Amino acid sequence: MAICLREKSAKISPFRAKYPEWWLILIDRISHARIHGAEVTELRNLLHGLADWDRVFFHLQRFLVEETDFYGAPFPTEIHPSARIYPRAWVAERNVRIGPNTTVEANVTVGERSWIGARVYIRAGAVLGSEGFQSVRYPGGILQMAHGGGLRVEDGVELFANAMIARAVFRQMTWVGEYSRIGNGAFVSHNVQLGKRCFVGHNSTVNGNTTVGDDTWIGPNATISSLLTIGPRSRISLGAVVMRSLPAEAHVTGMPAADHRRMLRHAASIR
C-alpha cells in the first residue's frame, strides 16, 4: 500500500502544482465517492480523446459547474419582501439572495451565485454575476473557463448604469465592500476583492484576482492589471494604467502609472 501511494503521489504531483483545483476535484469527487455512476459515464464521454491537460481541465470545470453540485447545491432565489425589483429586471430563478430595501432598476441582470446585501441600489442596465473573460486558444478552437464561484455585494453599495461585475472562477467570491460606488460602464472582474467605501470611476476596469484596499479612488477610464494589491486610501488618476501593486495612500498617474508628482514633472519637461 505504501509503495502504491508513493507511486500515485509522484504521478499526480505535476498536475497538483499546476492545477490546485484539479487536485481538490479528485479528492472531493472521486476519493470520497461523490461522483455517481451516471456522472462517471458522462465524464468519460466528455473527456474521451482529450490528450491536452489544459483542455481536460477546462472541460471538467465546465462539467462540475453545469452538471453537478460541486460548487454548492442549488436553492430557489430569495428576495426580501422590502426589496424593489423593476418589472424589466432579470433575476436568476435560483442561487440568488437579495437583501432588504435593495432596489434593482429596469434591464438589470442578476446572475446565479449572487448575494446582494441591504440598501443596495443597482441602476439600469447593470450586470451582476456574469462570467468573466478567461479564454484560452488550443489547436482547432477556443475554450472559455466556466465560473463556479460567486459574487457578494455588501450593504449600502451603489452600482451605476451599465456597471458589470463578474463572479469568481472557483470557490471564492468576487467581493464589493460596504458603501462602495461603481460607475457607469465600469467592469470589476472575477475574484476582485474591493474594499469598503471604494470609488470605481466610469468605464474603468479592475482585472481579475486584484485586491483593492478600503477608501481607494479609481478614476474614470483607469485600468488595473490582474493579480495586484492596491493599498488602502490610494488614488488612481483618470486614465491611469496600473501594472504593479501599490502601497497604502499611493497616488499614481499616467500610462504606465507612476507617482503622481513625478509624472507631472515629467509631463512638464516634455512640453
mmCIF file of C-alpha atoms in Angstrom:
data_model
loop_
_atom_site.group_PDB
_atom_site.id
_atom_site.type_symbol
_atom_site.label_atom_id
_atom_site.label_comp_id
_atom_site.label_asym_id
_atom_site.label_seq_id
_atom_site.Cartn_x
_atom_site.Cartn_y
_atom_site.Cartn_z
ATOM 1 C CA MET A 1 0.000 0.000 0.000
ATOM 2 C CA ALA A 2 2.786 2.445 0.925
ATOM 3 C CA ILE A 3 4.548 1.791 -2.407
ATOM 4 C CA CYS A 4 1.282 2.317 -4.294
ATOM 5 C CA LEU A 5 0.654 5.646 -2.530
ATOM 6 C CA ARG A 6 4.175 6.881 -3.294
ATOM 7 C CA GLU A 7 3.820 5.973 -6.970
ATOM 8 C CA LYS A 8 0.450 7.683 -7.290
ATOM 9 C CA SER A 9 1.717 10.776 -5.469
ATOM 10 C CA ALA A 10 4.672 11.027 -7.850
ATOM 11 C CA LYS A 11 2.390 10.774 -10.887
ATOM 12 C CA ILE A 12 -0.125 13.333 -9.582
ATOM 13 C CA SER A 13 2.306 15.943 -8.199
ATOM 14 C CA PRO A 14 2.963 17.794 -11.516
ATOM 15 C CA PHE A 15 -0.757 18.326 -12.041
ATOM 16 C CA ARG A 16 -1.320 19.206 -8.394
ATOM 17 C CA ALA A 17 1.233 22.010 -8.729
ATOM 18 C CA LYS A 18 -0.254 23.270 -11.979
ATOM 19 C CA TYR A 19 -3.913 22.885 -11.083
ATOM 20 C CA PRO A 20 -4.650 23.097 -7.335
ATOM 21 C CA GLU A 21 -8.375 22.983 -8.083
ATOM 22 C CA TRP A 22 -7.883 19.807 -10.117
ATOM 23 C CA TRP A 23 -6.430 18.161 -7.019
ATOM 24 C CA LEU A 24 -9.409 19.299 -4.918
ATOM 25 C CA ILE A 25 -11.750 17.871 -7.537
ATOM 26 C CA LEU A 26 -10.029 14.482 -7.423
ATOM 27 C CA ILE A 27 -10.113 14.338 -3.636
ATOM 28 C CA ASP A 28 -13.646 15.652 -3.208
ATOM 29 C CA ARG A 29 -15.443 13.989 -6.107
ATOM 30 C CA ILE A 30 -13.545 10.737 -6.663
ATOM 31 C CA SER A 31 -11.705 9.780 -3.456
ATOM 32 C CA HIS A 32 -14.827 10.407 -1.390
ATOM 33 C CA ALA A 33 -17.078 8.666 -3.939
ATOM 34 C CA ARG A 34 -19.272 11.701 -4.566
ATOM 35 C CA ILE A 35 -19.466 11.036 -8.325
ATOM 36 C CA HIS A 36 -22.409 8.821 -9.205
ATOM 37 C CA GLY A 37 -22.389 6.149 -11.893
ATOM 38 C CA ALA A 38 -24.169 8.298 -14.474
ATOM 39 C CA GLU A 39 -21.742 11.160 -13.825
ATOM 40 C CA VAL A 40 -18.755 8.839 -14.356
ATOM 41 C CA THR A 41 -20.150 7.759 -17.728
ATOM 42 C CA GLU A 42 -20.771 11.366 -18.747
ATOM 43 C CA LEU A 43 -17.260 12.361 -17.676
ATOM 44 C CA ARG A 44 -15.732 9.539 -19.711
ATOM 45 C CA ASN A 45 -17.690 10.582 -22.795
ATOM 46 C CA LEU A 46 -16.800 14.240 -22.286
ATOM 47 C CA LEU A 47 -13.067 13.672 -21.800
ATOM 48 C CA HIS A 48 -12.616 10.857 -24.340
ATOM 49 C CA GLY A 49 -9.783 11.593 -26.724
ATOM 50 C CA LEU A 50 -8.532 14.707 -24.962
ATOM 51 C CA ALA A 51 -4.756 14.465 -24.663
ATOM 52 C CA ASP A 52 -4.149 18.095 -23.668
ATOM 53 C CA TRP A 53 -4.451 18.546 -19.899
ATOM 54 C CA ASP A 54 -5.487 22.196 -20.313
ATOM 55 C CA ARG A 55 -8.461 21.071 -22.362
ATOM 56 C CA VAL A 56 -9.244 18.284 -19.881
ATOM 57 C CA PHE A 57 -9.242 20.769 -17.026
ATOM 58 C CA PHE A 58 -11.457 23.282 -18.835
ATOM 59 C CA HIS A 59 -13.955 20.571 -19.824
ATOM 60 C CA LEU A 60 -14.007 19.099 -16.335
ATOM 61 C CA GLN A 61 -14.511 22.526 -14.769
ATOM 62 C CA ARG A 62 -17.496 23.174 -17.039
ATOM 63 C CA PHE A 63 -18.935 19.763 -16.217
ATOM 64 C CA LEU A 64 -18.649 20.418 -12.476
ATOM 65 C CA VAL A 65 -20.228 23.881 -12.752
ATOM 66 C CA GLU A 66 -23.117 22.942 -15.025
ATOM 67 C CA GLU A 67 -23.898 19.310 -14.224
ATOM 68 C CA THR A 68 -23.068 18.727 -10.536
ATOM 69 C CA ASP A 69 -23.397 20.353 -7.122
ATOM 70 C CA PHE A 70 -19.617 20.506 -6.580
ATOM 71 C CA TYR A 71 -19.840 24.280 -6.188
ATOM 72 C CA GLY A 72 -22.892 24.145 -3.959
ATOM 73 C CA ALA A 73 -26.391 22.727 -4.004
ATOM 74 C CA PRO A 74 -28.912 24.940 -5.834
ATOM 75 C CA PHE A 75 -31.613 26.782 -3.909
ATOM 76 C CA PRO A 76 -34.590 28.913 -5.008
ATOM 77 C CA THR A 77 -33.808 32.614 -5.287
ATOM 78 C CA GLU A 78 -34.618 34.569 -2.128
ATOM 79 C CA ILE A 79 -35.744 38.213 -2.435
ATOM 80 C CA HIS A 80 -36.572 40.156 0.709
ATOM 81 C CA PRO A 81 -40.166 41.467 0.714
ATOM 82 C CA SER A 82 -38.939 45.065 1.104
ATOM 83 C CA ALA A 83 -36.662 44.878 -1.985
ATOM 84 C CA ARG A 84 -37.899 46.705 -5.070
ATOM 85 C CA ILE A 85 -37.360 44.825 -8.346
ATOM 86 C CA TYR A 86 -38.419 46.684 -11.515
ATOM 87 C CA PRO A 87 -40.567 44.594 -13.893
ATOM 88 C CA ARG A 88 -37.980 44.619 -16.705
ATOM 89 C CA ALA A 89 -35.117 43.457 -14.450
ATOM 90 C CA TRP A 90 -33.994 39.824 -14.792
ATOM 91 C CA VAL A 91 -33.028 37.869 -11.678
ATOM 92 C CA ALA A 92 -31.960 34.233 -11.949
ATOM 93 C CA GLU A 93 -34.566 31.833 -10.585
ATOM 94 C CA ARG A 94 -32.057 30.087 -8.334
ATOM 95 C CA ASN A 95 -28.913 30.763 -6.281
ATOM 96 C CA VAL A 96 -29.539 34.491 -5.702
ATOM 97 C CA ARG A 97 -30.175 36.344 -2.448
ATOM 98 C CA ILE A 98 -31.314 39.992 -2.408
ATOM 99 C CA GLY A 99 -31.470 41.799 0.925
ATOM 100 C CA PRO A 100 -33.913 44.295 2.448
ATOM 101 C CA ASN A 101 -34.575 47.722 0.927
ATOM 102 C CA THR A 102 -32.467 46.984 -2.143
ATOM 103 C CA THR A 103 -33.523 48.474 -5.496
ATOM 104 C CA VAL A 104 -32.943 46.747 -8.843
ATOM 105 C CA GLU A 105 -33.840 49.015 -11.771
ATOM 106 C CA ALA A 106 -35.023 48.104 -15.259
ATOM 107 C CA ASN A 107 -32.849 45.994 -17.564
ATOM 108 C CA VAL A 108 -30.556 44.872 -14.751
ATOM 109 C CA THR A 109 -29.311 41.270 -14.934
ATOM 110 C CA VAL A 110 -28.540 39.383 -11.733
ATOM 111 C CA GLY A 111 -26.933 36.024 -12.457
ATOM 112 C CA GLU A 112 -26.693 32.914 -10.344
ATOM 113 C CA ARG A 113 -24.480 32.790 -7.252
ATOM 114 C CA SER A 114 -25.049 36.476 -6.473
ATOM 115 C CA TRP A 115 -25.520 37.609 -2.866
ATOM 116 C CA ILE A 116 -26.718 41.207 -2.605
ATOM 117 C CA GLY A 117 -26.960 42.916 0.771
ATOM 118 C CA ALA A 118 -29.292 45.524 2.239
ATOM 119 C CA ARG A 119 -29.911 49.029 0.868
ATOM 120 C CA VAL A 120 -28.019 48.310 -2.349
ATOM 121 C CA TYR A 121 -29.030 50.430 -5.344
ATOM 122 C CA ILE A 122 -28.486 48.859 -8.774
ATOM 123 C CA ARG A 123 -29.164 51.225 -11.657
ATOM 124 C CA ALA A 124 -30.464 50.407 -15.121
ATOM 125 C CA GLY A 125 -28.523 48.007 -17.319
ATOM 126 C CA ALA A 126 -26.037 46.781 -14.713
ATOM 127 C CA VAL A 127 -24.938 43.126 -14.907
ATOM 128 C CA LEU A 128 -24.062 41.205 -11.752
ATOM 129 C CA GLY A 129 -22.636 37.700 -11.508
ATOM 130 C CA SER A 130 -21.683 37.208 -15.149
ATOM 131 C CA GLU A 131 -18.790 35.061 -16.346
ATOM 132 C CA GLY A 132 -15.515 36.921 -16.682
ATOM 133 C CA PHE A 133 -13.235 36.788 -19.713
ATOM 134 C CA GLN A 134 -10.941 33.792 -19.234
ATOM 135 C CA SER A 135 -10.432 32.072 -22.559
ATOM 136 C CA VAL A 136 -7.539 30.048 -23.979
ATOM 137 C CA ARG A 137 -6.643 29.022 -27.509
ATOM 138 C CA TYR A 138 -5.914 25.450 -28.496
ATOM 139 C CA PRO A 139 -5.403 23.872 -31.927
ATOM 140 C CA GLY A 140 -8.807 23.958 -33.509
ATOM 141 C CA GLY A 141 -10.666 26.287 -31.218
ATOM 142 C CA ILE A 142 -11.034 28.412 -28.087
ATOM 143 C CA LEU A 143 -12.165 27.367 -24.616
ATOM 144 C CA GLN A 144 -13.893 29.583 -22.033
ATOM 145 C CA MET A 145 -13.412 28.781 -18.347
ATOM 146 C CA ALA A 146 -16.725 28.087 -16.625
ATOM 147 C CA HIS A 147 -17.135 30.192 -13.467
ATOM 148 C CA GLY A 148 -18.257 28.270 -10.389
ATOM 149 C CA GLY A 149 -17.717 30.942 -7.745
ATOM 150 C CA GLY A 150 -19.968 33.740 -6.606
ATOM 151 C CA LEU A 151 -20.429 37.477 -6.106
ATOM 152 C CA ARG A 152 -21.072 39.258 -2.835
ATOM 153 C CA VAL A 153 -22.225 42.885 -2.791
ATOM 154 C CA GLU A 154 -22.254 44.282 0.723
ATOM 155 C CA ASP A 155 -24.729 46.707 2.309
ATOM 156 C CA GLY A 156 -25.088 50.247 1.019
ATOM 157 C CA VAL A 157 -23.309 49.726 -2.304
ATOM 158 C CA GLU A 158 -24.458 51.676 -5.371
ATOM 159 C CA LEU A 159 -23.904 50.417 -8.915
ATOM 160 C CA PHE A 160 -24.485 52.940 -11.676
ATOM 161 C CA ALA A 161 -25.948 52.270 -15.111
ATOM 162 C CA ASN A 162 -24.271 49.508 -17.158
ATOM 163 C CA ALA A 163 -21.704 48.594 -14.500
ATOM 164 C CA MET A 164 -20.605 44.951 -14.740
ATOM 165 C CA ILE A 165 -19.268 42.590 -12.065
ATOM 166 C CA ALA A 166 -18.132 39.025 -12.767
ATOM 167 C CA ARG A 167 -18.472 36.153 -10.331
ATOM 168 C CA ALA A 168 -15.385 34.224 -9.176
ATOM 169 C CA VAL A 169 -13.995 31.219 -11.034
ATOM 170 C CA PHE A 170 -13.648 28.611 -8.293
ATOM 171 C CA ARG A 171 -14.954 28.612 -4.728
ATOM 172 C CA GLN A 172 -14.100 32.214 -3.936
ATOM 173 C CA MET A 173 -16.370 35.251 -4.105
ATOM 174 C CA THR A 174 -15.898 38.462 -6.040
ATOM 175 C CA TRP A 175 -16.399 40.981 -3.233
ATOM 176 C CA VAL A 176 -17.684 44.573 -3.213
ATOM 177 C CA GLY A 177 -17.293 46.188 0.199
ATOM 178 C CA GLU A 178 -19.832 48.289 2.074
ATOM 179 C CA TYR A 179 -20.811 51.688 0.642
ATOM 180 C CA SER A 180 -18.585 51.358 -2.430
ATOM 181 C CA ARG A 181 -19.619 53.004 -5.696
ATOM 182 C CA ILE A 182 -19.085 51.511 -9.170
ATOM 183 C CA GLY A 183 -19.574 53.965 -12.023
ATOM 184 C CA ASN A 184 -21.295 53.805 -15.399
ATOM 185 C CA GLY A 185 -19.791 51.169 -17.674
ATOM 186 C CA ALA A 186 -17.114 50.102 -15.179
ATOM 187 C CA PHE A 187 -16.022 46.449 -15.070
ATOM 188 C CA VAL A 188 -14.934 44.539 -11.963
ATOM 189 C CA SER A 189 -13.578 41.134 -12.959
ATOM 190 C CA HIS A 190 -13.643 37.708 -11.327
ATOM 191 C CA ASN A 191 -12.410 37.313 -7.758
ATOM 192 C CA VAL A 192 -11.639 41.005 -7.271
ATOM 193 C CA GLN A 193 -11.770 41.981 -3.602
ATOM 194 C CA LEU A 194 -12.976 45.590 -3.465
ATOM 195 C CA GLY A 195 -12.768 47.179 -0.028
ATOM 196 C CA LYS A 196 -15.205 49.422 1.806
ATOM 197 C CA ARG A 197 -16.113 52.885 0.526
ATOM 198 C CA CYS A 198 -14.169 52.497 -2.730
ATOM 199 C CA PHE A 199 -14.999 54.588 -5.805
ATOM 200 C CA VAL A 200 -14.575 52.886 -9.198
ATOM 201 C CA GLY A 201 -14.993 55.571 -11.857
ATOM 202 C CA HIS A 202 -16.920 55.430 -15.111
ATOM 203 C CA ASN A 203 -15.548 52.990 -17.732
ATOM 204 C CA SER A 204 -12.673 51.863 -15.529
ATOM 205 C CA THR A 205 -11.539 48.219 -15.306
ATOM 206 C CA VAL A 206 -10.282 46.233 -12.336
ATOM 207 C CA ASN A 207 -8.876 42.964 -13.670
ATOM 208 C CA GLY A 208 -9.133 39.564 -12.032
ATOM 209 C CA ASN A 209 -7.779 38.498 -8.645
ATOM 210 C CA THR A 210 -6.816 42.030 -7.630
ATOM 211 C CA THR A 211 -7.375 43.298 -4.089
ATOM 212 C CA VAL A 212 -8.274 46.968 -3.602
ATOM 213 C CA GLY A 213 -7.998 48.413 -0.101
ATOM 214 C CA ASP A 214 -10.638 50.486 1.697
ATOM 215 C CA ASP A 215 -11.312 54.095 0.667
ATOM 216 C CA THR A 216 -9.470 53.834 -2.668
ATOM 217 C CA TRP A 217 -10.430 56.175 -5.523
ATOM 218 C CA ILE A 218 -10.123 54.784 -9.076
ATOM 219 C CA GLY A 219 -10.606 57.455 -11.709
ATOM 220 C CA PRO A 220 -12.667 57.194 -14.903
ATOM 221 C CA ASN A 221 -11.082 55.061 -17.658
ATOM 222 C CA ALA A 222 -8.349 53.777 -15.337
ATOM 223 C CA THR A 223 -7.192 50.183 -15.791
ATOM 224 C CA ILE A 224 -5.737 47.994 -13.049
ATOM 225 C CA SER A 225 -3.963 44.813 -14.130
ATOM 226 C CA SER A 226 -4.678 41.398 -12.623
ATOM 227 C CA LEU A 227 -3.125 39.813 -9.520
ATOM 228 C CA LEU A 228 -2.246 43.131 -7.853
ATOM 229 C CA THR A 229 -2.759 44.601 -4.399
ATOM 230 C CA ILE A 230 -3.778 48.253 -4.181
ATOM 231 C CA GLY A 231 -3.220 49.640 -0.696
ATOM 232 C CA PRO A 232 -5.991 51.408 1.222
ATOM 233 C CA ARG A 233 -6.703 55.091 0.597
ATOM 234 C CA SER A 234 -4.875 55.020 -2.750
ATOM 235 C CA ARG A 235 -5.760 57.412 -5.558
ATOM 236 C CA ILE A 236 -5.523 56.329 -9.199
ATOM 237 C CA SER A 237 -5.920 59.216 -11.616
ATOM 238 C CA LEU A 238 -8.273 59.096 -14.584
ATOM 239 C CA GLY A 239 -6.907 57.068 -17.483
ATOM 240 C CA ALA A 240 -4.020 55.591 -15.477
ATOM 241 C CA VAL A 241 -2.792 52.066 -16.278
ATOM 242 C CA VAL A 242 -1.618 50.317 -13.104
ATOM 243 C CA MET A 243 0.743 47.403 -13.752
ATOM 244 C CA ARG A 244 2.231 46.827 -10.289
ATOM 245 C CA SER A 245 0.975 46.687 -6.729
ATOM 246 C CA LEU A 246 0.718 49.944 -4.774
ATOM 247 C CA PRO A 247 1.304 50.722 -1.098
ATOM 248 C CA ALA A 248 -1.244 52.428 1.109
ATOM 249 C CA GLU A 249 -2.076 56.046 0.229
ATOM 250 C CA ALA A 250 -0.316 55.882 -3.145
ATOM 251 C CA HIS A 251 -1.266 58.455 -5.790
ATOM 252 C CA VAL A 252 -0.403 57.420 -9.350
ATOM 253 C CA THR A 253 -0.941 58.961 -12.791
ATOM 254 C CA GLY A 254 -0.184 58.069 -16.411
ATOM 255 C CA MET A 255 0.419 55.071 -18.636
ATOM 256 C CA PRO A 256 2.097 53.124 -17.159
ATOM 257 C CA ALA A 257 1.083 54.615 -13.838
ATOM 258 C CA ALA A 258 3.846 56.308 -11.832
ATOM 259 C CA ASP A 259 3.940 58.514 -8.769
ATOM 260 C CA HIS A 260 1.630 61.472 -9.423
ATOM 261 C CA ARG A 261 4.173 64.271 -8.745
ATOM 262 C CA ARG A 262 6.925 62.537 -10.727
ATOM 263 C CA MET A 263 4.571 62.125 -13.670
ATOM 264 C CA LEU A 264 3.621 65.813 -13.563
ATOM 265 C CA ARG A 265 7.280 66.833 -13.532
ATOM 266 C CA HIS A 266 7.942 64.504 -16.475
ATOM 267 C CA ALA A 267 4.993 65.940 -18.424
ATOM 268 C CA ALA A 268 6.270 69.475 -17.772
ATOM 269 C CA SER A 269 9.745 68.555 -19.033
ATOM 270 C CA ILE A 270 8.499 67.438 -22.471
ATOM 271 C CA ARG A 271 6.245 70.360 -23.304
#
